Tab-separated table of C-alpha atoms and ligand atoms in Angstrom:
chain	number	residue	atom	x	y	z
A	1	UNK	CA	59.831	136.289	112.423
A	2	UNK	CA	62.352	136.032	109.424
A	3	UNK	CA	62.358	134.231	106.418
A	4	UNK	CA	65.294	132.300	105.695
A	5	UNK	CA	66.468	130.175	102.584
A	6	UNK	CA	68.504	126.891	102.777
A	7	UNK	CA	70.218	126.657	99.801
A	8	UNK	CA	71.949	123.497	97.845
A	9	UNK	CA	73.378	123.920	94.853
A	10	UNK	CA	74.673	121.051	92.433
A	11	UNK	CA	76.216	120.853	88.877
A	12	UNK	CA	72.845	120.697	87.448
A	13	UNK	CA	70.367	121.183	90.732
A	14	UNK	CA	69.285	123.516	93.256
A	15	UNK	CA	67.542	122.188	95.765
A	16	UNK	CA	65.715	125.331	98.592
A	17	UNK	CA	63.619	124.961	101.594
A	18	UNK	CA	62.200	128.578	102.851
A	19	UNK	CA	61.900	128.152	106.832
A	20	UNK	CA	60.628	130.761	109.227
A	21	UNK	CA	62.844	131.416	111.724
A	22	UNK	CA	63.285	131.209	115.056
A	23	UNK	CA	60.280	128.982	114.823
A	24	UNK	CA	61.849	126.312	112.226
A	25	UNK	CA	58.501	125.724	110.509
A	26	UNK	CA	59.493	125.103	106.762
A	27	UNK	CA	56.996	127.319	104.353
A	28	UNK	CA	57.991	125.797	101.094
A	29	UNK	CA	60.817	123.633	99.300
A	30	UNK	CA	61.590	122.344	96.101
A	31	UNK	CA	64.128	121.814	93.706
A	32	UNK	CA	65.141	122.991	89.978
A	33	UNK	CA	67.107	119.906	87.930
A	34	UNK	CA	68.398	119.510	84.523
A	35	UNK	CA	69.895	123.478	84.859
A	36	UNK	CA	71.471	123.972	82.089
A	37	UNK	CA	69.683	120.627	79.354
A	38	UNK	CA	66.859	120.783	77.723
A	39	UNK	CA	63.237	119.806	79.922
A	40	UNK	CA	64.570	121.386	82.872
A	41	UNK	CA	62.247	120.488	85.979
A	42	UNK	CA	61.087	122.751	88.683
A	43	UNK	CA	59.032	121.497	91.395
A	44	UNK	CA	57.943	123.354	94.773
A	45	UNK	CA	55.323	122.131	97.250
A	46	UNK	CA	52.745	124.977	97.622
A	47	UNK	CA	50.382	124.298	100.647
A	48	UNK	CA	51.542	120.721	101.334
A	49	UNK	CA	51.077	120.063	97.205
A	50	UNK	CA	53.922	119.350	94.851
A	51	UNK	CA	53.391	121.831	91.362
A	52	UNK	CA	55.961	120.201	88.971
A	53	UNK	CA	56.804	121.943	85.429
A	54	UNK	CA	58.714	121.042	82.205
A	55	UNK	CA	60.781	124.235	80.610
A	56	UNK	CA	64.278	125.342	79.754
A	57	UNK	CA	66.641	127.054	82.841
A	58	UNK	CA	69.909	127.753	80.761
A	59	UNK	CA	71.942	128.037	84.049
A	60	UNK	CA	71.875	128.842	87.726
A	61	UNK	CA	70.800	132.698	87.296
A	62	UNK	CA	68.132	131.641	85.188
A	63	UNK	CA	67.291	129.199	87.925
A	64	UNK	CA	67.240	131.192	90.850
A	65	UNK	CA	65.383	134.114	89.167
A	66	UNK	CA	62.597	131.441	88.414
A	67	UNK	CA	62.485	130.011	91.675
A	68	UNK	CA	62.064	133.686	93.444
A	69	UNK	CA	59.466	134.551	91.166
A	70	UNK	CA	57.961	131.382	91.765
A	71	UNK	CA	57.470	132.811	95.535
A	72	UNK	CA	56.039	135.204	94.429
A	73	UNK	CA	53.637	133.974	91.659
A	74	UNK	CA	52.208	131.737	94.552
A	75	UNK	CA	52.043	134.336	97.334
A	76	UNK	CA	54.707	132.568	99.439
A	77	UNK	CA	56.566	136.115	99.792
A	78	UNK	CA	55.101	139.463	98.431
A	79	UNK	CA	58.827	140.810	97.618
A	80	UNK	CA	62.126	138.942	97.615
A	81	UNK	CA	62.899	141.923	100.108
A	82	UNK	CA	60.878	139.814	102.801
A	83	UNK	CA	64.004	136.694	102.366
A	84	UNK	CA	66.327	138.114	105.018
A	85	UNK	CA	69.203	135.910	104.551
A	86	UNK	CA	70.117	132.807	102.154
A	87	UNK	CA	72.409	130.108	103.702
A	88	UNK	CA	74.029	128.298	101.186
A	89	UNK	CA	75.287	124.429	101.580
A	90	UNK	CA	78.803	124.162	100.808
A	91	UNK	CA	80.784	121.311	100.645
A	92	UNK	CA	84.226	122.031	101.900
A	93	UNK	CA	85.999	124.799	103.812
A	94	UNK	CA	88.996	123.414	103.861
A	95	UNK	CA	91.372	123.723	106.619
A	96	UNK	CA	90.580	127.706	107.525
A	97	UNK	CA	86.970	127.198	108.209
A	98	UNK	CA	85.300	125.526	111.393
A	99	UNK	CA	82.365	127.835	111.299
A	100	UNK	CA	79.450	129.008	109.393
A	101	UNK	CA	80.434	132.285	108.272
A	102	UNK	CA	78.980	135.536	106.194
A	103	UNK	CA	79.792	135.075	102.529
A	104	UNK	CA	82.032	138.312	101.230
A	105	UNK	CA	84.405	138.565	98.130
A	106	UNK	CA	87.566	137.046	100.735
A	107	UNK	CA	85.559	134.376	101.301
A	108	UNK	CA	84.864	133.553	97.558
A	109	UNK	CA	88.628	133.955	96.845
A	110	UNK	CA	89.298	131.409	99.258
A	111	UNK	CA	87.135	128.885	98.000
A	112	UNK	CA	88.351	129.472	94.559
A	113	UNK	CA	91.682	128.595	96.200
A	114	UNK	CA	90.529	125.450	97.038
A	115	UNK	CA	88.321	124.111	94.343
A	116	UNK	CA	90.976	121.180	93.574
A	117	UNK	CA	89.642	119.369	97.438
A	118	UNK	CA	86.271	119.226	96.120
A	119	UNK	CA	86.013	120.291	91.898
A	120	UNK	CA	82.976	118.423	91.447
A	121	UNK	CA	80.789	119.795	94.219
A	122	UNK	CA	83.029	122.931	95.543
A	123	UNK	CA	82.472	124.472	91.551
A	124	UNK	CA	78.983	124.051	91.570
A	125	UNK	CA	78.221	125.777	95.147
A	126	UNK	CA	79.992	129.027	94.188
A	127	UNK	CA	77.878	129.105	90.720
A	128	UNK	CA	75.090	129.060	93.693
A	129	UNK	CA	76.641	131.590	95.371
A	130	UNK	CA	77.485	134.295	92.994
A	131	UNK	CA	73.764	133.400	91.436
A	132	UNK	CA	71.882	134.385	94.605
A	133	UNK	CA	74.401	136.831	95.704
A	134	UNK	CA	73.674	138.862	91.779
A	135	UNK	CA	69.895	138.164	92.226
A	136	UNK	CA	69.374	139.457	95.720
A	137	UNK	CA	72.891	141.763	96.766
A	138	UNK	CA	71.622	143.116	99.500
A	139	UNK	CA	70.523	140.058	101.843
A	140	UNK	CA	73.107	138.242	103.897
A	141	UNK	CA	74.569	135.310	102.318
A	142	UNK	CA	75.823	132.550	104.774
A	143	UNK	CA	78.271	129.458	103.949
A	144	UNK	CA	77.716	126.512	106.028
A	145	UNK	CA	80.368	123.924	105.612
A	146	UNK	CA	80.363	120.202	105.523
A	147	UNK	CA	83.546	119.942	106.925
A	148	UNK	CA	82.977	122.765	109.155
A	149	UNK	CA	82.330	120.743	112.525
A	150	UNK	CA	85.181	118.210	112.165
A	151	UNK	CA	87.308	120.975	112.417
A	152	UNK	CA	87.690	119.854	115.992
A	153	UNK	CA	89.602	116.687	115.135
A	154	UNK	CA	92.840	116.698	116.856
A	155	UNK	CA	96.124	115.968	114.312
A	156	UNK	CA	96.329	112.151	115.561
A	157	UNK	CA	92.468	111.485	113.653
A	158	UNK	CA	92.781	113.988	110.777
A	159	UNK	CA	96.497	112.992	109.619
A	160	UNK	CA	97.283	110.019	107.112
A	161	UNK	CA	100.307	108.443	108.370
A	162	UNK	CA	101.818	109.312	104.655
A	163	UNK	CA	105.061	111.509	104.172
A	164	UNK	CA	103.973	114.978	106.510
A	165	UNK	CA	104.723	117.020	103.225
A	166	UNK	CA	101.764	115.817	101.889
A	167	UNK	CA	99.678	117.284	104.537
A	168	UNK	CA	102.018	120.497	104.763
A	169	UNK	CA	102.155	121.362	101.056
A	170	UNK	CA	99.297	119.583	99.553
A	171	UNK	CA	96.563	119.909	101.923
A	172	UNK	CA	96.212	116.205	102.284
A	173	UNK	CA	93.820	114.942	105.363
A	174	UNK	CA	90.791	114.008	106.882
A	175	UNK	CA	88.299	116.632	106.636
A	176	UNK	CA	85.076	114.917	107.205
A	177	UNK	CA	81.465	115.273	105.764
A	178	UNK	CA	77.958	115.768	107.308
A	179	UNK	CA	78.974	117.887	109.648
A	180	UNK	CA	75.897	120.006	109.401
A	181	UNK	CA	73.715	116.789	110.007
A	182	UNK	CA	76.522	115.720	112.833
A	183	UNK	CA	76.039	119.497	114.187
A	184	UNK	CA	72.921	119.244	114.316
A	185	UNK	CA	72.291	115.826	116.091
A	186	UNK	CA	74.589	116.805	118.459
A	187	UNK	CA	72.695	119.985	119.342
A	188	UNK	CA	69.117	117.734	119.016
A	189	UNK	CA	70.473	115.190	121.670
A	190	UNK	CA	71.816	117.692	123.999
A	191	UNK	CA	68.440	119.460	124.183
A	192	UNK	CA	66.472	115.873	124.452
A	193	UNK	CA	68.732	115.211	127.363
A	194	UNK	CA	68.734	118.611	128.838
A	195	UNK	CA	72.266	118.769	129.190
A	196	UNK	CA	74.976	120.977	128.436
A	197	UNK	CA	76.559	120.197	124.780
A	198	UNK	CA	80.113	120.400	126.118
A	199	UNK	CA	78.558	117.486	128.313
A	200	UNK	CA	77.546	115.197	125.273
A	201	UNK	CA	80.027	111.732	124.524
A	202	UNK	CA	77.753	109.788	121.649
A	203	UNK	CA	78.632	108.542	118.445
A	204	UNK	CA	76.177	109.229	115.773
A	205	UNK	CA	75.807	106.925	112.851
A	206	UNK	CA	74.464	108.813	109.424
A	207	UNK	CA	73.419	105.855	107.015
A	208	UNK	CA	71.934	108.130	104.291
A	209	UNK	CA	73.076	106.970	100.454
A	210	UNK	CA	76.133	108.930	101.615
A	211	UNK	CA	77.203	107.533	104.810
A	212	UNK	CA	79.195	108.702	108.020
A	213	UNK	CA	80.335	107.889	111.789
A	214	UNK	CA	81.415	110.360	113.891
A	215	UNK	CA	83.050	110.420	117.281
A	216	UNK	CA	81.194	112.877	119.227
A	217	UNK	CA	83.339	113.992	122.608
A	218	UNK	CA	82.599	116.809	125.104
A	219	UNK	CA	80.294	118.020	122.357
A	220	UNK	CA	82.583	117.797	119.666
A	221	UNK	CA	83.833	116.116	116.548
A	222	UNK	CA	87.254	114.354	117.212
A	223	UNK	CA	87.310	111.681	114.637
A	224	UNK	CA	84.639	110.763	111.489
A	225	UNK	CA	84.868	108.300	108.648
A	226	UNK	CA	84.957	109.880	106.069
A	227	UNK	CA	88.109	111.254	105.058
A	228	UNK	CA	89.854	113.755	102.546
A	229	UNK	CA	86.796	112.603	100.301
A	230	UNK	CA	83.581	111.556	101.635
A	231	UNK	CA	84.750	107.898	99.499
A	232	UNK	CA	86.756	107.016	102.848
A	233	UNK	CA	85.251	105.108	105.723
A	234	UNK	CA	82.130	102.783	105.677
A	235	UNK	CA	80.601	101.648	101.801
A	236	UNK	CA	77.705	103.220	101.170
A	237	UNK	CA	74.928	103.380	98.713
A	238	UNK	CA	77.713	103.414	95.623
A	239	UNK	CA	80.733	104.342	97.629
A	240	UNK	CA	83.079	101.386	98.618
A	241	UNK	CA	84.108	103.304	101.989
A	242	UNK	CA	87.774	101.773	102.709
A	243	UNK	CA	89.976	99.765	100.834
A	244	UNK	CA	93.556	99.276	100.634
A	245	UNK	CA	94.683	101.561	97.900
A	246	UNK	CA	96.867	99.224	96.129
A	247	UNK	CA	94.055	97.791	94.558
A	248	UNK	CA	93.450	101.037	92.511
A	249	UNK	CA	96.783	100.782	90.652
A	250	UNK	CA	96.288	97.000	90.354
A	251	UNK	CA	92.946	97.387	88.652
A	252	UNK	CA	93.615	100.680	86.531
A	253	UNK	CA	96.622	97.801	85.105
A	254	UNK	CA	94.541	95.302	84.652
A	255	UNK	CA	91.708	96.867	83.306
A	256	UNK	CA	94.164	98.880	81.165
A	257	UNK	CA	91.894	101.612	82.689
A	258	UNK	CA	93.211	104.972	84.087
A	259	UNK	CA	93.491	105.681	87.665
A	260	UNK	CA	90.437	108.148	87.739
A	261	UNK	CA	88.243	105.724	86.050
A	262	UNK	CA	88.999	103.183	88.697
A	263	UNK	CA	88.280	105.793	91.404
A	264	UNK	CA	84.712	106.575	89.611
A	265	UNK	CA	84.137	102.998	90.073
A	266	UNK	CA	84.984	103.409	93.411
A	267	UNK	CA	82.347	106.331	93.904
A	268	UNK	CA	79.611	104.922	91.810
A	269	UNK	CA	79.726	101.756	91.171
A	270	UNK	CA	80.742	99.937	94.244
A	271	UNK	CA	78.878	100.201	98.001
A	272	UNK	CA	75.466	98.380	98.077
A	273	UNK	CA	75.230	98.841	94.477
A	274	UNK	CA	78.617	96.802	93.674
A	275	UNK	CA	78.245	93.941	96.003
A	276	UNK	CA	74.600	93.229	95.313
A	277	UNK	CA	74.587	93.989	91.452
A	278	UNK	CA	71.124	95.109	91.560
A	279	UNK	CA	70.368	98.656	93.575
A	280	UNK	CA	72.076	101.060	95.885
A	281	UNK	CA	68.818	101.693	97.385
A	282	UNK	CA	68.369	99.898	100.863
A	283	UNK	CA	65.046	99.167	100.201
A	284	UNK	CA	65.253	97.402	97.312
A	285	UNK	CA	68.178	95.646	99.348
A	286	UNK	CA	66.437	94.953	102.282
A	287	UNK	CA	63.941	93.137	100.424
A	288	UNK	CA	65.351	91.170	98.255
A	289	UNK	CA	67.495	90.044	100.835
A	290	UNK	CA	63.985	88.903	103.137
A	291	UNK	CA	63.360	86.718	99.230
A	292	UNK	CA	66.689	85.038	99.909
A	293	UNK	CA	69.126	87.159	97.285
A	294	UNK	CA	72.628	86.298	98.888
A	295	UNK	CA	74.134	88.874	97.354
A	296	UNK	CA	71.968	91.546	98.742
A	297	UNK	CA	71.937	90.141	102.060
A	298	UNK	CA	76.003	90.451	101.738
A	299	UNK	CA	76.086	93.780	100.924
A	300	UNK	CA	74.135	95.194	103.829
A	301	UNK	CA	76.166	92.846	106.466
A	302	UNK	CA	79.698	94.050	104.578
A	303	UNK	CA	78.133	97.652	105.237
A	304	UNK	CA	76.453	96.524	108.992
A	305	UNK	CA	79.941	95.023	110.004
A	306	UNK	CA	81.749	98.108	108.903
A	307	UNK	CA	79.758	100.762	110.722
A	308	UNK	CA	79.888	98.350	114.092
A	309	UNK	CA	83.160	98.200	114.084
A	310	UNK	CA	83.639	102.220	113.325
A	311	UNK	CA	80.683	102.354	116.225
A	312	UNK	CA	83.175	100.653	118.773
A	313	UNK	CA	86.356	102.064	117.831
A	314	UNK	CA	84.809	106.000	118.622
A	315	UNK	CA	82.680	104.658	121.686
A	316	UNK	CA	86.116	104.046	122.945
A	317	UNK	CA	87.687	106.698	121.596
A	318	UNK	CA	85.320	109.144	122.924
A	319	UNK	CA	85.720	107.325	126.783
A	320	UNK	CA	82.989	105.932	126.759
A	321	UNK	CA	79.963	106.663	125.022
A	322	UNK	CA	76.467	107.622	126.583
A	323	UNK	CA	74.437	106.864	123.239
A	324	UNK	CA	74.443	105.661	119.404
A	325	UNK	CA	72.567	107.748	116.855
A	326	UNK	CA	71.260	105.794	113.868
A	327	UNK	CA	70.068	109.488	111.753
A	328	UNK	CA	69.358	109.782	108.031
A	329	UNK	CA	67.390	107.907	104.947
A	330	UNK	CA	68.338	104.598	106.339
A	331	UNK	CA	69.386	105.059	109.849
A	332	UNK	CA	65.659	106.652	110.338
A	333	UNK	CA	64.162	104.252	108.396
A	334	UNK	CA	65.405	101.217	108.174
A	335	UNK	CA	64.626	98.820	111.558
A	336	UNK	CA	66.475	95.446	110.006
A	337	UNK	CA	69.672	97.410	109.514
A	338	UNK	CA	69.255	99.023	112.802
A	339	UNK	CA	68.956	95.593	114.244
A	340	UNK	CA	71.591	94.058	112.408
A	341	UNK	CA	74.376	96.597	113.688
A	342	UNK	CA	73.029	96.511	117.066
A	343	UNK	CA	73.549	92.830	117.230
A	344	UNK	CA	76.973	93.306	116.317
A	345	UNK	CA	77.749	95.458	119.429
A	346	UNK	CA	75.992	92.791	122.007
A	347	UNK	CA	79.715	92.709	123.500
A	348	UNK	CA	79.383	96.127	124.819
A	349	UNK	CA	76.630	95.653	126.023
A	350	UNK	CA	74.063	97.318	123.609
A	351	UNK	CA	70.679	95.861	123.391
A	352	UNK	CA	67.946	96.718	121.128
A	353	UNK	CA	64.112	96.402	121.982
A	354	UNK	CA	62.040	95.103	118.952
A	355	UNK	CA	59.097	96.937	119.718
A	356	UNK	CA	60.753	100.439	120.324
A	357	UNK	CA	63.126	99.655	117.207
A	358	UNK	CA	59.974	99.428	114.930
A	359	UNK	CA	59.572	102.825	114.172
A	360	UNK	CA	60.250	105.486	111.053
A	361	UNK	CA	61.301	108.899	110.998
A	362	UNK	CA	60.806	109.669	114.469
A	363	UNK	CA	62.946	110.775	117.705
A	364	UNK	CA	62.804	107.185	119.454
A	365	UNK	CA	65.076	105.215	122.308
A	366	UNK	CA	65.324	101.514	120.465
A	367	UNK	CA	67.352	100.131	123.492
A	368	UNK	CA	65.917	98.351	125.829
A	369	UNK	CA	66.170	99.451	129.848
A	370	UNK	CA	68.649	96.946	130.460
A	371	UNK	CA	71.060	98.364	127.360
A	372	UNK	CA	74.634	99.676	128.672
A	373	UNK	CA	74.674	101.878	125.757
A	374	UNK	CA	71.328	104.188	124.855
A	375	UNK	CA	70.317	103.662	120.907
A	376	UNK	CA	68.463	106.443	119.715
A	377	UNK	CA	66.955	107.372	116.238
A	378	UNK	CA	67.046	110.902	116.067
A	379	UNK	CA	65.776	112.643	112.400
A	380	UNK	CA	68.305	114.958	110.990
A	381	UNK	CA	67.549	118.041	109.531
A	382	UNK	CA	70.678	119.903	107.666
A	383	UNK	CA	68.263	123.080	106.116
A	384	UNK	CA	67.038	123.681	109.880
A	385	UNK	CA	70.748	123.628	110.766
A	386	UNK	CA	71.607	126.052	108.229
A	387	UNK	CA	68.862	128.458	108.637
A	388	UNK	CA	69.945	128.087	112.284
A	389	UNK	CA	73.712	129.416	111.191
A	390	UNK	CA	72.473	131.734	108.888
A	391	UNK	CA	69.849	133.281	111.199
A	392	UNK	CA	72.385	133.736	113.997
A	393	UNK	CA	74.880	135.596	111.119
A	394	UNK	CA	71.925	138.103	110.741
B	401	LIG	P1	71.285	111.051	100.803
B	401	LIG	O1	70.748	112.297	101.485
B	401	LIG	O2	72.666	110.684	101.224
B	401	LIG	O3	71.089	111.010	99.329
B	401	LIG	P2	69.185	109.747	102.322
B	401	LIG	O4	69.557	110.162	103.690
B	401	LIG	O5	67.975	110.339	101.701
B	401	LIG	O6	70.407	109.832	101.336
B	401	LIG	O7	68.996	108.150	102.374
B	401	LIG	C1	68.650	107.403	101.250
B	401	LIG	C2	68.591	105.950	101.679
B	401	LIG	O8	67.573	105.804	102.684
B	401	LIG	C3	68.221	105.018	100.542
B	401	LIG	O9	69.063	103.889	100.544
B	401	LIG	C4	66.814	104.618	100.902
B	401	LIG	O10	66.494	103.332	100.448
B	401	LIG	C5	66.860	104.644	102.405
B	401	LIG	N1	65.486	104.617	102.935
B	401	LIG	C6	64.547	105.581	102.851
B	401	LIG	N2	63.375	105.129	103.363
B	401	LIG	C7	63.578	103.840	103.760
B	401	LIG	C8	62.777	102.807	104.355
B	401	LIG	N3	61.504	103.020	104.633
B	401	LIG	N4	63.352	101.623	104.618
B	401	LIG	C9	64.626	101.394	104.319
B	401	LIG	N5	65.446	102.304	103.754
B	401	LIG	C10	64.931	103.505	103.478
């Protein structure tokens, strides 16, 4: 039995879950926020109860000292020595990394190399990194990448059809999110089958607040929807997925805005959130649209006709495929969206059973018998894929 810690690190958060490994059961998680302001929070769940407190964290050191100690205060580990190995969330690998991998100074270097893919999220994992790494030097620290798994993707999916010296010099492609949550519903479905992974052709739909499709083939990534920036692809909760890029030039000039104001728009002010004007939480969507609210009704059919037609470009793409994963926050959770996208494949086929479709949070078939394509909601679980990386990196 080991202990392992799944690590994500933000500008201002750090969010753990401590899992025993090989057995996956989770011993504690929580999360410190506000690192770095005034009324910082800490909160861990100590025997299925959440203990929240109120004081200052100045900055990640501060915040990972607290949280070990924390372990210890509530005799969740007797020494930090019994934490064999931290795997650390990161958001981007760039184009050198299609692997979880053991985090040394060449490593670091690297991702200091490329910060400018990712500055807002890349900057924030390394404070992470070197944190843990000061606080605990002699346990194995694993990255595991976001990008890692569409590493796969051959050239035709990952290349913008821009000028090529964009993509030589400048590093400009798809990469692709999720891929720990793609990962692991890959690996999920191929042991629910009983098959061999290299024997898995699906296409997994993530609907989380962040939102991805990905084109699962022989096991393996070969296309996703989100792009050099997880803004590409489908809108999300305030993401406006696709749109043709003109219209950022046209509205910086019309708004006598610049360019990366219109963009920040783009991230957080558009998706559900833009089109309904009132949440980019699908709940509060869902229901007001059941009350009538046009507006929130079009924003989850803009988002439902978006992922159905991303859903039948990769079910082609992958030759066919076997099954559609609905997996994450609303994909696990929310039946009417479920429903609403499944509709919108009835050409190929796919049919969804009412009964089996009303269900939360659990592994479930939601296609009926008669279905030519298998639906499945499968739960995803990124810290259980790390810990899974990190334990084999022991
Ligand atoms: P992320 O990890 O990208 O922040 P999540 O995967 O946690 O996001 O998904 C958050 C989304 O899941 C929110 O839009 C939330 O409303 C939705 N969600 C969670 N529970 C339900 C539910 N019971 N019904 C509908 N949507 C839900």
């Amino acid at each position: 039995m080991k202990k392992i810690m799944a690590v994500n690190a933000g500008s201002s958060s750090l969010k753990f879950q401590l899992l025993e490994m090989p057995s996956e059961n989770m011993i504690t998680s929580g999360i410190v926020e506000r690192i770095g302001m005034s009324k910082s929070v800490f909160s861990i769940k100590v025997n299925g109860e959440k203990i929240e407190e109120t004081l200052d964290i100045a900055n990640h050191g501060d915040a990972v000292n607290l949280l070990l100690n924390k372990l210890i205060e509530h005799d969740i580990i007797s020494s930090f020595d019994e934490i064999a190995g931290v795997g650390h969330r990161v958001v981007h690998g760039g184009d050198k990394i299609s692997e979880s991998v053991v985090i040394d100074e060449a490593l670091i270097q690297y991702l200091e190399e490329i910060i400018d893919l990712a500055p807002l999220h890349l900057g924030p994992n390394l404070t992470g990194i070197k944190a843990f790494k000061e606080i605990l030097p002699n346990v194995k620290h694993v990255g595991v990448f976001d990008t890692a798994f569409h590493q796969t993707m051959p050239e035709e999916s990952f290349l913008y059809a821009v000028p090529y010296d964009w993509y030589t010099k400048y590093k400009v492609r798809k990469y692709g999110f999720h891929g720990t949550s793609h990962k692991f519903i890959t690996q999920r479905y191929a042991e629910m089958m009983n098959k061999d992974i290299h024997d898995v052709n699906i296409v997994i739909a993530h609907i989380g607040n962040g939102a991805s499709i990905c084109a699962v083939k022989n096991g393996q990534s070969i296309d996703t929807s989100m792009g050099f920036t997880p803004l590409e692809g489908i809108p999300m909760g305030t993401r406006s997925g696709n749109i043709d890029p003109a219209v950022v030039e046209y509205m910086a000039s019309v708004k006598h805005k610049p360019v990366k104001e219109i963009i920040n728009q783009l991230n957080k002010k558009s998706g559900y959130l833009g089109l309904s004007d009132l949440s980019s939480d699908s709940r509060d969507l869902v229901s007001a649209s059941k009350e009538g609210n046009h507006q929130a009704a079009l924003a989850i059919n803009v988002q439902a006709k978006r992922i159905a037609d991303y859903i039948a470009s990769y079910h082609n793409y992958v030759g066919g495929a076997e099954a559609i994963i609905f997996t994450a926050g609303i994909g696990e959770n929310a039946k009417e969206t479920r429903e609403n996208i499944g509709s919108r494949l009835a050409a190929f086929g796919v049919e969804i059973d009412d009964k089996r479709n009303n269900c939360r949070g659990v592994e479930q078939l939601i296609s009926t018998d008669h279905s030519k394509i298998k639906v499945y909601v499968i739960p995803t679980n990124e810290e259980v894929m790390i810990a899974r990386d990190t334990l084999a990196l022991l």
